[in-house]
Coordinates of C-alpha atoms in Angstrom, one line a residue:
X1 CA 7.2 123.8 143.4
X2 CA 4.5 122.3 145.6
X3 CA 2.3 119.4 144.5
X4 CA 0.4 116.4 145.7
X5 CA 3.0 113.7 145.4
X6 CA 0.6 110.9 146.4
X7 CA -2.0 111.9 143.9
X8 CA 0.6 111.9 141.1
X9 CA 1.6 108.3 141.8
X10 CA -2.0 107.2 142.3
X11 CA -2.8 108.5 138.8
X12 CA 0.4 107.0 137.4
X13 CA -0.6 103.6 138.7
X14 CA -3.7 103.8 136.4
X15 CA -1.5 103.8 133.3
X16 CA 1.1 101.1 134.4
X17 CA 0.8 97.4 133.8
X18 CA 1.5 95.1 136.8
X19 CA 5.0 94.3 135.5
X20 CA 5.9 98.0 135.0
X21 CA 5.9 99.2 138.6
X22 CA 9.5 98.5 139.6
X23 CA 11.9 101.4 139.0
X24 CA 15.6 102.0 139.9
X25 CA 15.5 105.6 141.3
X26 CA 13.2 108.3 142.6
X27 CA 14.5 111.8 143.0
X28 CA 12.6 114.6 144.6
X29 CA 14.5 117.8 143.7
X30 CA 14.1 121.4 144.7
X31 CA 10.4 121.4 145.7
X32 CA 8.4 123.0 148.6
X33 CA 7.0 119.7 149.7
X34 CA 6.8 119.6 153.5
X35 CA 5.9 116.0 154.2
X36 CA 5.9 112.5 152.6
X37 CA 2.7 110.7 153.5
X38 CA 2.1 107.0 154.2
X39 CA 2.4 104.7 151.2
X40 CA 3.2 107.7 149.0
X41 CA 4.0 105.7 145.9
X42 CA 1.0 103.4 146.0
X43 CA 2.2 100.2 144.3
X44 CA 5.3 101.6 142.6
X45 CA 8.7 100.6 143.9
X46 CA 12.2 102.0 143.8
X47 CA 15.7 100.8 144.6
X48 CA 17.1 104.3 145.3
X49 CA 15.3 107.1 147.2
X50 CA 16.9 110.6 146.9
X51 CA 15.7 113.9 148.3
X52 CA 17.7 116.9 147.3
X53 CA 17.3 120.6 148.0
X54 CA 13.8 120.2 149.5
X55 CA 14.4 122.8 152.2
X56 CA 10.9 122.6 153.6
X57 CA 10.7 118.8 153.8
X58 CA 10.3 118.2 157.6
X59 CA 8.5 114.9 158.0
X60 CA 8.4 111.5 156.4
X61 CA 5.6 109.1 157.6
X62 CA 7.1 106.0 159.2
X63 CA 5.2 103.9 156.7
X64 CA 5.9 106.0 153.6
X65 CA 8.0 103.3 151.9
X66 CA 6.9 100.3 153.8
X67 CA 5.2 98.7 150.8
X68 CA 8.6 98.2 149.1
X69 CA 10.9 98.2 152.1
X70 CA 12.8 95.2 150.8
X71 CA 13.6 96.9 147.5
X72 CA 15.4 99.9 148.8
X73 CA 19.2 99.8 148.5
X74 CA 20.1 103.5 148.6
X75 CA 18.7 106.3 150.7
X76 CA 20.1 109.9 150.2
X77 CA 19.1 113.3 151.5
X78 CA 20.7 116.7 150.9
X79 CA 19.5 120.1 152.2
X80 CA 16.3 119.1 153.9
X81 CA 14.6 120.1 157.1
X82 CA 14.4 116.5 158.5
X83 CA 15.1 116.4 162.2
X84 CA 13.2 113.6 163.8
X85 CA 15.9 111.0 164.4
X86 CA 13.5 108.5 165.9
X87 CA 11.4 108.4 162.8
X88 CA 14.2 108.5 160.2
X89 CA 16.2 105.7 161.8
X90 CA 13.0 103.7 162.2
X91 CA 12.4 104.0 158.5
X92 CA 16.0 103.1 157.7
X93 CA 15.7 99.9 159.8
X94 CA 12.9 98.8 157.6
X95 CA 15.2 98.6 154.5
X96 CA 16.6 95.1 154.9
X97 CA 18.7 95.3 151.7
X98 CA 20.1 98.7 152.3
X99 CA 23.6 99.2 150.9
X100 CA 24.3 102.9 151.1
X101 CA 23.1 105.9 153.3
X102 CA 24.1 109.4 152.4
X103 CA 22.6 112.3 154.5
X104 CA 24.0 115.8 154.3
X105 CA 22.8 119.3 155.5
X106 CA 19.7 118.0 157.2
X107 CA 18.9 118.7 160.9
X108 CA 19.5 115.3 162.5
X109 CA 21.2 115.7 165.9
X110 CA 21.3 112.1 167.1
X111 CA 22.3 108.7 165.9
X112 CA 20.4 106.4 168.3
X113 CA 21.5 103.3 170.1
X114 CA 21.7 100.2 167.8
X115 CA 20.8 102.6 164.9
X116 CA 21.6 100.1 162.1
X117 CA 20.9 96.4 161.6
X118 CA 21.8 95.9 158.0
X119 CA 23.9 93.0 156.8
X120 CA 24.4 94.4 153.3
X121 CA 25.1 98.0 154.3
X122 CA 28.6 99.1 153.3
X123 CA 28.6 102.9 153.2
X124 CA 27.3 105.4 155.7
X125 CA 27.8 109.1 155.1
X126 CA 26.8 111.9 157.4
X127 CA 28.4 115.1 156.0
X128 CA 31.4 115.5 153.7
X129 CA 34.1 117.9 154.6
X130 CA 35.4 118.6 151.0
X131 CA 31.9 119.5 149.8
X132 CA 31.2 121.6 152.9
X133 CA 28.3 119.5 154.0
X134 CA 27.6 118.3 157.5
X135 CA 25.0 116.7 159.7
X136 CA 24.6 118.6 163.0
X137 CA 24.9 115.4 165.1
X138 CA 25.5 116.0 168.8
X139 CA 25.6 112.4 170.0
X140 CA 26.2 108.9 168.7
X141 CA 24.4 106.2 170.7
X142 CA 25.8 103.0 172.1
X143 CA 26.5 100.2 169.6
X144 CA 25.2 102.4 166.8
X145 CA 27.0 100.3 164.1
X146 CA 27.2 97.1 166.0
X147 CA 25.0 95.1 163.6
X148 CA 26.6 96.2 160.3
X149 CA 29.1 93.4 159.7
X150 CA 30.1 94.5 156.1
X151 CA 30.5 98.2 156.8
X152 CA 33.4 99.6 154.8
X153 CA 33.1 103.3 155.0
X154 CA 31.7 105.5 157.8
X155 CA 31.9 109.3 157.5
X156 CA 30.6 111.7 160.1
X157 CA 31.3 115.4 159.8
X158 CA 29.5 117.5 162.4
X159 CA 30.2 120.9 163.9
X160 CA 28.3 119.9 167.1
X161 CA 29.8 116.6 168.0
X162 CA 31.9 116.9 171.2
X163 CA 32.1 113.4 172.7
X164 CA 32.4 109.9 171.3
X165 CA 30.4 107.3 173.2
X166 CA 32.5 104.5 174.7
X167 CA 30.6 101.9 172.7
X168 CA 29.6 104.0 169.6
X169 CA 31.9 102.2 167.1
X170 CA 31.8 98.8 168.7
X171 CA 31.6 95.9 166.2
X172 CA 29.7 92.7 167.0
X173 CA 31.4 90.4 164.5
X174 CA 34.4 90.5 162.2
X175 CA 33.5 91.4 158.6
X176 CA 32.7 88.5 156.3
X177 CA 35.4 90.0 154.0
X178 CA 38.9 91.1 154.8
X179 CA 38.2 94.7 153.7
X180 CA 39.6 97.4 156.0
X181 CA 37.0 99.6 157.8
X182 CA 37.4 103.3 157.0
X183 CA 36.2 105.7 159.7
X184 CA 36.4 109.4 158.8
X185 CA 35.3 111.7 161.6
X186 CA 35.6 115.4 161.8
X187 CA 34.3 118.5 163.5
X188 CA 35.8 121.5 165.3
X189 CA 34.2 120.6 168.6
X190 CA 36.2 117.4 168.9
X191 CA 39.3 117.6 171.1
X192 CA 41.8 115.4 172.7
X193 CA 39.4 114.4 175.5
X194 CA 36.5 113.5 173.2
X195 CA 37.5 109.8 173.0
X196 CA 37.0 107.9 176.3
X197 CA 39.0 104.8 177.2
X198 CA 38.4 101.7 174.9
X199 CA 36.2 103.8 172.5
X200 CA 38.6 102.9 169.7
X201 CA 39.4 99.3 170.8
X202 CA 36.2 97.4 170.0
X203 CA 36.6 96.4 166.4
X204 CA 36.9 92.6 166.9
X205 CA 40.4 92.5 165.5
X206 CA 39.3 94.2 162.3
X207 CA 41.8 96.5 160.5
X208 CA 40.6 100.1 160.7
X209 CA 41.8 103.3 158.9
X210 CA 40.8 106.2 161.2
X211 CA 41.0 109.6 159.6
X212 CA 40.5 112.7 161.8
X213 CA 40.0 116.0 160.1
X214 CA 39.1 119.6 161.0
X215 CA 39.2 118.7 164.7
X216 CA 40.5 120.7 167.7
X217 CA 42.8 117.9 168.9
X218 CA 46.1 119.1 170.3
X219 CA 47.6 115.6 170.9
X220 CA 46.7 111.9 170.5
X221 CA 46.2 110.4 173.9
X222 CA 48.4 107.4 174.2
X223 CA 45.9 105.5 176.4
X224 CA 43.3 105.8 173.6
X225 CA 45.2 105.7 170.3
X226 CA 48.0 103.3 171.1
X227 CA 45.6 100.5 171.9
X228 CA 43.7 101.3 168.7
X229 CA 46.9 100.8 166.6
X230 CA 47.6 97.5 168.5
X231 CA 44.1 96.0 167.9
X232 CA 45.3 95.1 164.4
X233 CA 48.8 95.3 162.8
X234 CA 47.3 97.0 159.7
X235 CA 45.3 99.6 161.5
X236 CA 46.2 103.2 160.6
X237 CA 45.6 106.8 161.8
X238 CA 45.5 109.9 159.5
X239 CA 45.9 113.1 161.5
X240 CA 46.3 115.4 158.5
X241 CA 47.1 119.1 158.1
X242 CA 43.5 120.1 158.8
X243 CA 44.0 119.4 162.5
X244 CA 45.8 122.7 162.9
X245 CA 46.1 122.7 166.7
X246 CA 48.1 119.5 167.0
X247 CA 51.2 120.2 169.2
X248 CA 54.6 118.5 169.2
X249 CA 54.8 118.1 173.0
X250 CA 55.5 115.2 175.3
X251 CA 52.0 114.0 175.1
X252 CA 52.6 113.0 171.5
X253 CA 56.1 111.6 172.0
X254 CA 54.9 108.0 172.2
X255 CA 54.0 108.1 168.5
X256 CA 57.5 108.7 167.4
X257 CA 59.0 106.3 169.9
X258 CA 56.7 103.4 169.1
X259 CA 55.9 103.9 165.4
X260 CA 58.7 105.7 163.6
X261 CA 60.2 103.7 160.8
X262 CA 63.1 105.3 159.0
X263 CA 63.0 102.9 156.0
X264 CA 59.6 103.7 154.6
X265 CA 57.4 106.5 155.8
X266 CA 54.3 104.6 154.8
X267 CA 55.1 102.1 157.5
X268 CA 54.8 104.7 160.2
X269 CA 51.1 104.0 160.6
X270 CA 50.3 107.6 161.7
X271 CA 49.9 109.5 158.5
X272 CA 50.2 113.3 158.5
X273 CA 51.9 113.4 161.9
X274 CA 54.0 116.5 161.8
X275 CA 56.2 115.6 164.7
X276 CA 58.3 112.8 163.3
X277 CA 61.5 114.9 163.2
X278 CA 60.9 116.6 166.5
X279 CA 63.3 116.1 169.4
X280 CA 61.5 114.4 172.3
X281 CA 64.7 113.5 174.2
X282 CA 63.6 115.6 177.2
X283 CA 60.3 113.7 177.5
X284 CA 59.6 110.9 180.0
X285 CA 57.7 108.1 178.4
X286 CA 55.2 106.1 180.4

């Protein structure tokens, strides 16, 4: 349904005492609202902002939530028409205490340079393969996650992503905790040439679990993925069964040669690699 969201909260303010204006969550669900105006909630604040199944929601004013920007910890969207990356990421940067971002089935095509600057942010989700959601991201800017020292989980699932920027995943500092950084990235346009040199080697000696799924990779380039595994002794790769085009040819022989451990498969460090038993004896290793 369509209604004047700002008028509703203006009227609500008339009935609230000064100490009754702080709430946990706001959910806008299944409406025909097209835009969120400036200072939409008047003097009311929320910790979580959620916009779900608002298929006509196209714009959010840059100052829509500025009044309580330090209160917001969670920002979630699902099935909207939001596409202006510049405005959306400008809004996200205002949220100094942001902990979680989850955006699915919107129309964002770009994650800009230096997109995040949040010291408390731990989870970033753009699309989720097992729920058949995505974000049609075509490019990830330089140092997009550079200033997120406590990031634990980054998920990007996009059918339009073809290339990973050399500096996209670079980290500025080691995490203040010893938690492993999980990066899950998927999309059928990603192939074996999508990762340039050093694109997976800028994690400041932090352990990373890199999961690749539903890609078009045919091999893991030794010049890219071997340095990744050597940046930290606990770093891992998961190249699971959803990467259906992976071939057991000489371009993948280095994985077996360098990382096969007969004692315990969990020590092999490349999970889901289907070529462990393959005979690579005719291959010449670099």
